[in-house]
Short mmCIF file of C-alpha atoms in Angstrom, two decimals:
data_model
loop_
_atom_site.label_atom_id
_atom_site.label_comp_id
_atom_site.label_asym_id
_atom_site.label_seq_id
_atom_site.Cartn_x
_atom_site.Cartn_y
_atom_site.Cartn_z
CA MET A 165 -0.02 0.01 -0.06
CA LYS A 166 1.11 3.50 -0.77
CA ILE A 167 -0.21 6.42 1.39
CA THR A 168 0.16 10.09 0.43
CA PHE A 169 -0.79 12.43 3.37
CA LEU A 170 -2.43 15.41 1.64
CA GLY A 171 -3.98 16.93 4.74
CA ALA A 172 -4.35 16.81 8.48
CA ALA A 173 -0.79 15.64 8.75
CA ASP A 174 0.63 18.46 10.58
CA SER A 175 -2.53 20.01 11.68
CA VAL A 176 -5.98 19.18 12.82
CA THR A 177 -7.89 20.17 9.83
CA GLY A 178 -7.86 19.44 6.07
CA SER A 179 -8.28 15.71 6.49
CA LYS A 180 -7.02 13.94 3.16
CA HIS A 181 -5.14 10.72 2.82
CA LEU A 182 -4.64 8.93 -0.49
CA VAL A 183 -4.28 5.24 -0.33
CA GLU A 184 -3.30 3.52 -3.43
CA ALA A 185 -4.01 -0.41 -3.16
CA GLY A 186 -5.45 -3.08 -5.25
CA GLY A 187 -5.07 -1.09 -8.48
CA ALA A 188 -7.23 1.75 -6.98
CA ARG A 189 -6.62 5.25 -5.66
CA VAL A 190 -8.93 6.00 -2.83
CA LEU A 191 -8.97 9.30 -0.98
CA LEU A 192 -9.88 8.91 2.76
CA ASP A 193 -11.79 12.19 3.44
CA CYS A 194 -11.72 15.38 1.54
CA GLY A 195 -11.54 18.18 4.11
CA LEU A 196 -11.17 21.88 4.29
CA PHE A 197 -8.15 23.46 6.04
CA GLN A 198 -9.26 25.88 8.78
CA GLY A 199 -7.77 28.12 11.33
CA TYR A 200 -4.44 29.95 10.79
CA LYS A 201 -4.15 31.78 7.34
CA THR A 202 -1.21 29.80 6.39
CA LEU A 203 -3.47 26.63 6.60
CA ARG A 204 -6.58 28.15 4.97
CA GLU A 205 -4.27 29.21 2.00
CA ARG A 206 -3.77 25.39 1.34
CA ASN A 207 -7.35 25.16 0.15
CA TRP A 208 -6.42 27.23 -2.80
CA ALA A 209 -3.22 25.23 -3.64
CA PRO A 210 -3.36 22.55 -6.33
CA LEU A 211 -3.62 19.00 -4.92
CA ALA A 212 -0.40 17.09 -5.20
CA VAL A 213 -2.21 14.43 -7.29
CA THR A 214 -4.33 14.97 -10.22
CA PRO A 215 -8.02 15.02 -9.08
CA ALA A 216 -9.20 13.00 -12.23
CA SER A 217 -6.71 10.24 -11.31
CA ILE A 218 -8.50 9.47 -7.97
CA ASP A 219 -10.99 6.59 -8.28
CA ALA A 220 -13.15 7.16 -5.35
CA VAL A 221 -13.40 9.12 -1.91
CA VAL A 222 -14.69 7.68 1.25
CA LEU A 223 -15.77 10.26 3.98
CA SER A 224 -15.45 9.20 7.64
CA HIS A 225 -18.08 12.02 8.49
CA ALA A 226 -19.66 15.14 7.60
CA HIS A 227 -17.73 17.90 9.43
CA LEU A 228 -16.22 20.39 7.07
CA ASP A 229 -12.60 19.69 7.87
CA HIS A 230 -13.26 15.98 6.61
CA CYS A 231 -15.66 16.65 3.58
CA GLY A 232 -15.57 20.49 2.96
CA TRP A 233 -13.15 20.35 0.01
CA LEU A 234 -15.23 17.86 -1.98
CA PRO A 235 -16.87 20.55 -4.32
CA ALA A 236 -13.31 21.88 -5.13
CA LEU A 237 -12.07 18.39 -6.00
CA VAL A 238 -14.99 17.87 -8.40
CA LYS A 239 -14.56 21.35 -9.76
CA GLN A 240 -11.00 20.28 -10.56
CA GLY A 241 -11.85 17.21 -12.39
CA PHE A 242 -12.67 14.29 -9.85
CA LYS A 243 -15.28 11.98 -11.71
CA GLY A 244 -15.48 9.05 -9.31
CA THR A 245 -17.89 8.03 -6.62
CA VAL A 246 -17.90 9.38 -3.12
CA HIS A 247 -18.82 6.65 -0.29
CA ALA A 248 -20.26 7.55 3.07
CA SER A 249 -22.61 6.26 5.57
CA PRO A 250 -26.61 7.25 4.78
CA ALA A 251 -26.49 9.78 7.60
CA THR A 252 -23.07 11.20 6.58
CA ARG A 253 -24.49 11.60 3.03
CA ASP A 254 -27.59 13.51 4.36
CA LEU A 255 -25.64 15.76 6.70
CA ALA A 256 -22.88 16.36 3.94
CA GLU A 257 -25.65 17.74 1.64
CA VAL A 258 -26.56 20.32 4.34
CA LEU A 259 -23.01 21.25 5.33
CA LEU A 260 -21.65 21.58 1.71
CA LEU A 261 -24.51 23.73 0.51
CA ASP A 262 -24.04 26.12 3.59
CA SER A 263 -20.30 26.10 3.07
CA ALA A 264 -20.63 27.10 -0.61
CA HIS A 265 -23.28 29.73 0.16
CA LEU A 266 -21.05 31.29 2.82
CA GLN A 267 -18.13 31.48 0.66
CA GLU A 268 -20.19 33.29 -1.98
CA GLU A 269 -21.45 35.72 0.57
CA ASP A 270 -17.94 36.25 2.08
CA ALA A 271 -16.71 37.02 -1.44
CA ARG A 272 -19.58 39.46 -2.24
CA ARG A 273 -19.22 41.19 1.27
CA SER A 274 -15.48 41.52 0.80
CA ASN A 275 -15.81 42.92 -2.59
CA ARG A 276 -18.52 45.37 -1.46
CA GLY A 277 -16.59 46.50 1.59
CA GLY A 278 -13.12 46.55 0.09
CA TRP A 279 -11.78 44.10 2.56
CA THR A 280 -9.80 42.06 0.28
CA ARG A 281 -6.50 42.25 -1.62
CA HIS A 282 -7.78 40.24 -4.42
CA GLN A 283 -9.85 42.02 -7.28
CA PRO A 284 -12.32 40.63 -7.19
CA ALA A 285 -12.47 38.14 -4.39
CA LEU A 286 -13.69 34.79 -5.45
CA PRO A 287 -15.25 31.90 -3.61
CA LEU A 288 -13.23 28.61 -3.41
CA TYR A 289 -16.32 26.97 -4.85
CA THR A 290 -19.97 27.88 -5.53
CA VAL A 291 -23.29 26.23 -4.67
CA ALA A 292 -23.33 24.85 -8.12
CA ASP A 293 -20.07 23.10 -7.44
CA ALA A 294 -21.46 21.86 -4.22
CA LYS A 295 -24.47 20.41 -5.89
CA ARG A 296 -22.32 18.52 -8.34
CA ALA A 297 -20.24 17.23 -5.56
CA ILE A 298 -23.29 15.99 -3.51
CA ALA A 299 -24.60 14.07 -6.68
CA ARG A 300 -21.52 11.81 -6.56
CA ILE A 301 -22.10 10.78 -2.84
CA GLU A 302 -23.66 7.06 -2.73
CA PRO A 303 -24.54 5.93 0.74
CA VAL A 304 -22.95 2.66 2.12
CA PRO A 305 -25.57 0.92 4.34
CA ALA A 306 -24.57 -0.47 7.66
CA GLY A 307 -22.97 -4.02 7.27
CA ARG A 308 -22.23 -3.58 3.60
CA SER A 309 -19.02 -3.18 1.95
CA VAL A 310 -18.00 -1.60 -1.60
CA ARG A 311 -15.22 -2.46 -4.00
CA VAL A 312 -12.99 -0.02 -5.81
CA GLY A 313 -10.74 -1.86 -8.28
CA ASP A 314 -9.58 -4.81 -6.12
CA ALA A 315 -9.84 -2.98 -2.79
CA ARG A 316 -12.75 -3.74 -0.48
CA ILE A 317 -13.93 -0.75 1.78
CA SER A 318 -15.97 -1.32 4.84
CA LEU A 319 -17.22 1.06 7.66
CA THR A 320 -17.39 0.87 11.47
CA PRO A 321 -19.30 3.30 13.61
CA ALA A 322 -17.08 5.78 15.23
CA GLY A 323 -19.35 7.73 17.50
CA HIS A 324 -18.45 11.47 17.43
CA LEU A 325 -21.23 12.52 15.01
CA LEU A 326 -24.28 11.29 13.43
CA GLY A 327 -23.10 8.86 10.77
CA ALA A 328 -19.43 8.92 11.52
CA MET A 329 -17.27 5.91 10.78
CA SER A 330 -13.89 4.48 10.92
CA VAL A 331 -12.76 3.25 7.42
CA ARG A 332 -11.26 -0.09 6.56
CA VAL A 333 -9.51 -0.63 3.17
CA GLU A 334 -8.51 -4.31 2.27
CA ALA A 335 -6.41 -5.16 -0.71
CA GLN A 336 -3.99 -7.91 -1.56
CA GLY A 337 -4.12 -9.47 1.91
CA ARG A 338 -3.45 -6.45 3.76
CA ALA A 339 -5.76 -4.06 5.73
CA LEU A 340 -5.57 -0.33 6.43
CA VAL A 341 -7.66 1.35 9.06
CA PHE A 342 -8.33 4.98 9.35
CA SER A 343 -9.93 5.88 12.58
CA GLY A 344 -11.71 9.00 11.43
CA ASP A 345 -12.64 11.25 14.29
CA LEU A 346 -13.47 9.05 17.28
CA GLY A 347 -16.26 9.82 19.83
CA ARG A 348 -16.20 9.55 23.57
CA SER A 349 -17.71 6.96 25.69
CA ASP A 350 -19.85 9.40 27.56
CA ASP A 351 -21.12 11.56 24.58
CA LEU A 352 -24.44 13.22 25.17
CA LEU A 353 -25.82 11.96 21.77
CA MET A 354 -23.75 9.15 20.30
CA PRO A 355 -22.91 5.71 21.44
CA PRO A 356 -19.25 4.94 22.02
CA PRO A 357 -17.00 4.21 18.94
CA GLY A 358 -17.10 0.61 17.73
CA ARG A 359 -14.12 -1.46 18.41
CA VAL A 360 -11.47 -2.43 15.73
CA THR A 361 -9.11 -5.44 16.51
CA GLN A 362 -6.87 -5.82 13.59
CA ALA A 363 -4.94 -3.74 10.95
CA ASP A 364 -1.73 -4.07 9.12
CA VAL A 365 -1.69 -0.09 8.82
CA LEU A 366 -3.33 2.20 11.12
CA LEU A 367 -4.12 5.95 10.73
CA ILE A 368 -5.21 7.24 14.24
CA GLU A 369 -6.57 10.85 15.02
CA SER A 370 -4.96 12.86 17.70
CA THR A 371 -7.23 15.96 18.18
CA TYR A 372 -7.13 15.52 22.09
CA GLY A 373 -4.05 13.46 21.99
CA ASN A 374 -2.36 15.50 24.76
CA ARG A 375 -5.50 16.38 26.81
CA ARG A 376 -8.20 14.80 29.08
CA HIS A 377 -11.64 16.07 29.30
CA PRO A 378 -12.41 18.02 32.32
CA LYS A 379 -14.34 16.19 35.14
CA GLU A 380 -17.23 18.62 34.93
CA ASP A 381 -20.88 18.25 34.72
CA VAL A 382 -21.45 20.46 31.64
CA GLN A 383 -25.14 20.63 32.08
CA ALA A 384 -24.62 21.84 35.60
CA ARG A 385 -21.97 24.32 34.60
CA LEU A 386 -24.05 25.70 31.55
CA GLY A 387 -26.92 26.07 34.03
CA GLU A 388 -24.83 28.20 36.28
CA VAL A 389 -23.60 30.33 33.61
CA ILE A 390 -27.20 31.00 32.26
CA ARG A 391 -28.68 31.82 35.86
CA ALA A 392 -25.86 34.11 36.59
CA THR A 393 -26.00 35.97 33.26
CA VAL A 394 -29.74 36.24 33.37
CA ARG A 395 -29.53 37.71 36.98
CA HIS A 396 -27.53 40.42 35.61
CA GLY A 397 -29.83 41.13 32.79
CA GLY A 398 -27.47 39.70 30.10
CA SER A 399 -27.79 37.08 27.21
CA VAL A 400 -25.61 34.07 26.70
CA LEU A 401 -24.34 33.44 23.24
CA LEU A 402 -23.39 29.90 22.24
CA PRO A 403 -21.31 29.77 19.05
CA SER A 404 -21.99 26.27 17.89
CA PHE A 405 -21.28 23.82 15.01
CA ALA A 406 -24.56 23.41 13.48
CA VAL A 407 -24.26 19.70 13.31
CA GLY A 408 -23.75 17.65 16.38
CA ARG A 409 -23.08 20.53 18.85
CA ALA A 410 -26.11 22.35 18.31
CA GLN A 411 -28.20 19.33 19.02
CA ALA A 412 -26.30 18.51 22.21
CA LEU A 413 -26.90 22.05 23.38
CA LEU A 414 -30.62 21.82 22.73
CA LEU A 415 -30.71 18.63 24.61
CA VAL A 416 -28.88 20.08 27.62
CA LEU A 417 -31.15 23.26 27.51
CA GLN A 418 -34.31 21.23 27.47
CA ARG A 419 -33.10 19.15 30.38
CA LEU A 420 -32.30 22.31 32.29
CA LYS A 421 -35.72 23.64 31.81
CA THR A 422 -37.33 20.27 32.59
CA ALA A 423 -35.32 20.26 35.90
CA GLY A 424 -36.19 23.84 36.69
CA GLU A 425 -32.55 24.83 36.68
CA ILE A 426 -32.95 27.57 34.27
CA PRO A 427 -36.30 29.87 33.97
CA ALA A 428 -38.98 27.90 32.03
CA ASP A 429 -39.85 31.16 30.14
CA LEU A 430 -36.21 32.01 29.26
CA PRO A 431 -36.22 32.69 25.44
CA ILE A 432 -34.02 30.23 23.47
CA PHE A 433 -33.22 31.11 19.81
CA LEU A 434 -31.59 28.78 17.30
CA ASP A 435 -30.18 31.14 14.59
CA SER A 436 -28.92 28.64 12.07
CA PRO A 437 -31.14 27.22 9.30
CA MET A 438 -28.53 24.61 8.76
CA ALA A 439 -28.77 23.61 12.43
CA THR A 440 -32.66 23.45 12.18
CA THR A 441 -32.26 21.11 9.20
CA ALA A 442 -29.61 19.05 10.84
CA THR A 443 -31.87 18.66 13.86
CA ALA A 444 -34.42 17.15 11.79
CA LEU A 445 -31.92 14.73 10.38
CA TYR A 446 -31.08 13.60 13.85
CA GLU A 447 -34.74 12.72 14.41
CA LYS A 448 -34.72 10.88 10.99
CA HIS A 449 -31.71 8.87 11.90
CA GLY A 450 -32.61 8.60 15.65
CA LYS A 451 -31.82 4.99 15.93
CA LEU A 452 -28.22 5.73 15.74
CA LEU A 453 -28.33 7.87 18.79
CA ARG A 454 -28.28 6.86 22.44
CA VAL A 455 -30.96 9.33 23.27
CA ASN A 456 -34.64 8.02 23.47
CA LYS A 457 -37.04 8.93 20.88
CA ARG A 458 -39.11 11.41 23.00
CA GLU A 459 -36.06 13.61 23.90
CA VAL A 460 -35.01 13.66 20.28
CA ALA A 461 -38.43 14.82 19.04
CA GLY A 462 -38.52 17.56 21.76
CA LEU A 463 -35.14 19.12 20.91
CA THR A 464 -36.82 22.31 19.68
CA ASP A 465 -39.73 22.50 21.96
CA ASP A 466 -40.47 26.06 22.93
CA VAL A 467 -37.25 27.22 20.78
CA THR A 468 -37.72 29.94 18.30
CA LEU A 469 -36.16 28.90 14.98
CA ILE A 470 -34.73 31.97 13.11
CA ALA A 471 -34.99 31.46 9.41
CA GLY A 472 -34.25 34.52 7.30
CA PRO A 473 -31.54 37.13 7.62
CA LYS A 474 -33.97 39.96 8.56
CA GLU A 475 -35.17 37.72 11.59
CA SER A 476 -31.61 37.23 12.50
CA ALA A 477 -30.80 41.02 12.14
CA ARG A 478 -33.80 41.83 14.52
CA LEU A 479 -32.40 39.19 17.09
CA THR A 480 -29.20 41.23 17.29
CA ARG A 481 -31.31 44.07 18.62
CA LEU A 482 -32.82 42.13 21.48
CA ARG A 483 -32.72 43.87 24.74
CA TRP A 484 -33.73 41.26 27.21
CA PRO A 485 -32.03 38.12 28.52
CA ALA A 486 -32.05 35.15 26.18
CA VAL A 487 -29.98 32.18 24.97
CA ILE A 488 -28.78 32.37 21.39
CA ILE A 489 -27.34 29.29 19.49
CA SER A 490 -25.68 30.34 16.28
CA ALA A 491 -23.23 29.03 13.95
CA SER A 492 -20.23 28.80 13.25
CA GLY A 493 -18.78 26.98 16.19
CA MET A 494 -15.36 28.63 16.06
CA ALA A 495 -16.76 32.11 15.19
CA THR A 496 -15.04 31.94 11.72
CA GLY A 497 -17.95 33.05 9.70
CA GLY A 498 -21.93 33.00 9.56
CA ARG A 499 -24.65 34.60 11.63
CA VAL A 500 -22.73 34.21 14.82
CA LEU A 501 -20.52 37.10 13.93
CA HIS A 502 -23.45 39.55 14.06
CA HIS A 503 -24.33 38.41 17.43
CA LEU A 504 -20.75 38.86 18.54
CA LYS A 505 -20.71 42.32 17.33
CA SER A 506 -23.79 42.91 19.30
CA LEU A 507 -23.15 41.26 22.44
CA ALA A 508 -19.41 41.13 23.02
CA PRO A 509 -19.09 44.83 24.03
CA ASN A 510 -21.53 44.46 26.98
CA PRO A 511 -20.06 43.01 30.23
CA ARG A 512 -23.45 41.77 31.30
CA ASN A 513 -23.35 39.12 28.40
CA HIS A 514 -21.51 35.98 28.33
CA ILE A 515 -20.06 34.11 25.35
CA VAL A 516 -19.62 30.37 25.82
CA PHE A 517 -17.61 28.18 23.35
CA PRO A 518 -18.75 24.57 23.80
CA GLY A 519 -16.05 22.62 22.25
CA PHE A 520 -12.51 22.50 20.63
CA GLN A 521 -11.17 25.66 19.08
CA VAL A 522 -8.65 25.37 16.29
CA GLY A 523 -5.67 27.68 16.69
CA GLY A 524 -6.08 30.92 14.65
CA THR A 525 -9.81 31.11 14.70
CA ARG A 526 -11.65 33.93 16.42
CA GLY A 527 -13.02 31.33 18.86
CA ALA A 528 -9.44 30.49 19.90
CA HIS A 529 -8.50 34.13 20.27
CA LEU A 530 -11.55 34.70 22.49
CA ILE A 531 -11.05 31.90 24.90
CA GLY A 532 -7.30 33.02 24.96
CA GLY A 533 -8.35 36.36 26.42
CA ALA A 534 -8.54 38.68 23.49
CA THR A 535 -9.82 41.99 24.35
CA GLU A 536 -10.97 42.84 20.75
CA VAL A 537 -11.62 40.85 17.59
CA LYS A 538 -11.92 41.80 13.95
CA ILE A 539 -15.30 41.14 12.51
CA HIS A 540 -16.26 42.31 8.96
CA GLY A 541 -13.29 44.59 8.69
CA GLU A 542 -13.60 46.38 12.00
CA TYR A 543 -12.35 45.69 15.55
CA VAL A 544 -14.91 44.99 18.15
CA ALA A 545 -14.33 45.40 21.86
CA VAL A 546 -14.74 42.17 23.96
CA LYS A 547 -16.17 43.11 27.46
CA ALA A 548 -18.52 40.14 27.75
CA GLN A 549 -17.37 37.18 29.80
CA VAL A 550 -15.96 34.32 27.75
CA SER A 551 -16.11 30.81 28.85
CA HIS A 552 -14.86 27.49 27.24
CA LEU A 553 -16.80 24.39 28.01
CA GLU A 554 -14.48 21.45 26.57
CA GLY A 555 -16.97 18.99 28.09
CA PHE A 556 -19.27 19.51 25.14
CA SER A 557 -16.47 18.09 22.80
CA GLY A 558 -17.45 15.20 20.70
CA HIS A 559 -14.03 13.80 20.52
CA ALA A 560 -12.38 11.06 22.40
CA ASP A 561 -9.77 12.50 24.68
CA ALA A 562 -6.20 11.00 25.18
CA GLU A 563 -7.46 8.30 27.48
CA GLY A 564 -10.27 7.37 25.10
CA LEU A 565 -7.96 7.29 22.24
CA MET A 566 -5.66 4.90 24.06
CA ASP A 567 -8.48 2.74 25.25
CA TRP A 568 -9.73 2.38 21.44
CA LEU A 569 -6.18 1.40 20.61
CA ARG A 570 -5.89 -1.33 23.33
CA ALA A 571 -8.72 -3.14 21.77
CA PHE A 572 -6.45 -4.32 18.88
CA GLU A 573 -5.45 -7.97 19.34
CA SER A 574 -2.02 -7.52 17.68
CA PRO A 575 0.08 -4.42 16.91
CA PRO A 576 -0.35 -2.93 13.44
CA GLU A 577 2.83 -3.02 11.54
CA ARG A 578 2.86 0.70 11.27
CA THR A 579 0.86 3.29 12.92
CA PHE A 580 0.59 6.97 11.82
CA VAL A 581 -0.75 9.72 14.10
CA VAL A 582 -2.71 12.26 12.09
CA HIS A 583 -5.32 14.97 12.62
CA GLY A 584 -3.89 16.75 15.52
CA GLU A 585 -1.86 19.83 16.40
CA PRO A 586 1.86 19.20 16.55
CA GLU A 587 1.97 18.88 20.22
CA ALA A 588 -1.17 16.77 20.52
CA ALA A 589 0.10 14.45 17.69
CA ASP A 590 3.54 13.83 19.17
CA THR A 591 2.20 13.33 22.78
CA LEU A 592 0.01 10.65 21.47
CA ARG A 593 2.81 9.12 19.46
CA LEU A 594 5.02 8.83 22.51
CA ARG A 595 2.14 7.20 24.54
CA ILE A 596 1.51 4.71 21.68
CA GLN A 597 5.27 3.97 21.47
CA ASP A 598 5.96 3.71 25.29
CA GLU A 599 2.69 2.14 26.59
CA LEU A 600 1.90 -0.01 23.64
CA GLY A 601 5.36 -0.76 22.13
CA TRP A 602 4.02 -0.07 18.62
CA ALA A 603 5.98 1.18 15.56
CA VAL A 604 4.51 4.80 15.22
CA SER A 605 5.34 8.09 13.61
CA VAL A 606 3.78 11.47 12.81
CA PRO A 607 3.76 12.01 9.12
CA GLN A 608 4.31 15.54 7.67
CA GLN A 609 2.05 17.16 5.17
CA GLY A 610 2.78 15.79 1.50
CA ALA A 611 4.58 12.68 2.94
CA VAL A 612 4.55 9.62 0.82
CA VAL A 613 5.03 6.21 2.52
CA GLU A 614 4.93 2.54 1.42
CA ALA A 615 3.29 0.46 4.12
#
């Protein structure tokens, strides 16, 4: 097998791993680079291999750092099939269309406001490109495998997100396993990741490779934040990923209201059409969740769903306490930026980031103590309180990753640590080497290995 690491090899975003085996070229994930500008600029660079030469893509799950570059791949000539679980296919449609729309909007806004050095600013891809990419996705039902050339591809549930999977590629008597993003055993919505017991070659994610989740009750902590903020006449803003995190937040808010831990009449707004659509998909695929059917059906009870931009603009002028969930989760774009501009300058308000923040994003700057952030070409003072609730993360922490690895009945011949910041990836590498005794390394961006 030949592996070319085209993304998420020296960072936590841009997941792309090209596997050549059994006469086929299979790209595992096709994600966007996010965070620091030097990483985002990679989205515009030509792929190291010709897109038309790739036979198939397999998506581990629907987060944009794993599927968000797919329209660009199709735009540049990819003509193969994209394989994914049925739930990933449904969620990817929502996320890719939204991503394309936001990129078109950002380009238009930059051109109107003169915030760009490019004349004119162009989107990485358009809604039309996204639709062409979505048309290539074919769902792989549970328990089924697909063939690409002489390679056989199968999927194992990974927790983390609705439809998320680990990927197994078998060819010529050898097996490669890509963990994808692994979920945690105590996730609010998803069951624990399925166990894998054998692989000749392993690609393991390391998002939380150097951290343990705090032992805090996130429901109790969020309840405390909301009660304190409301007492002072402020509002709570929850920048959230529209898929996965928004649904977990809705679940916790409903439980807080049911338990009488926050006011029953406290207005809750979901200002993300994509999150609204994704919530309906969570109900559609409810059998994949660990939450009972009644709770899934009640996620949006007494929640005001904000649809159009005019309603969203009116919400930014709200002058009484409320809880607002809005995308994006790292405050890199979308409607949440308008709410930040409105709420951040007021010390009565509280901004809560529920999950991992990639370095270089506004979210990372804010939890790092920034006193101002640049939004739409201007600097906005940050006087509101800012909190980071890592307990909402959908990723396995360092102990969860090691527990998943310990299920292997024998060591893989080679293990590659991917999808992590450099410190996280190297910390996990050392633990795998020292505690398990495996042959393990951290590949660099663009590395090519025979395994």
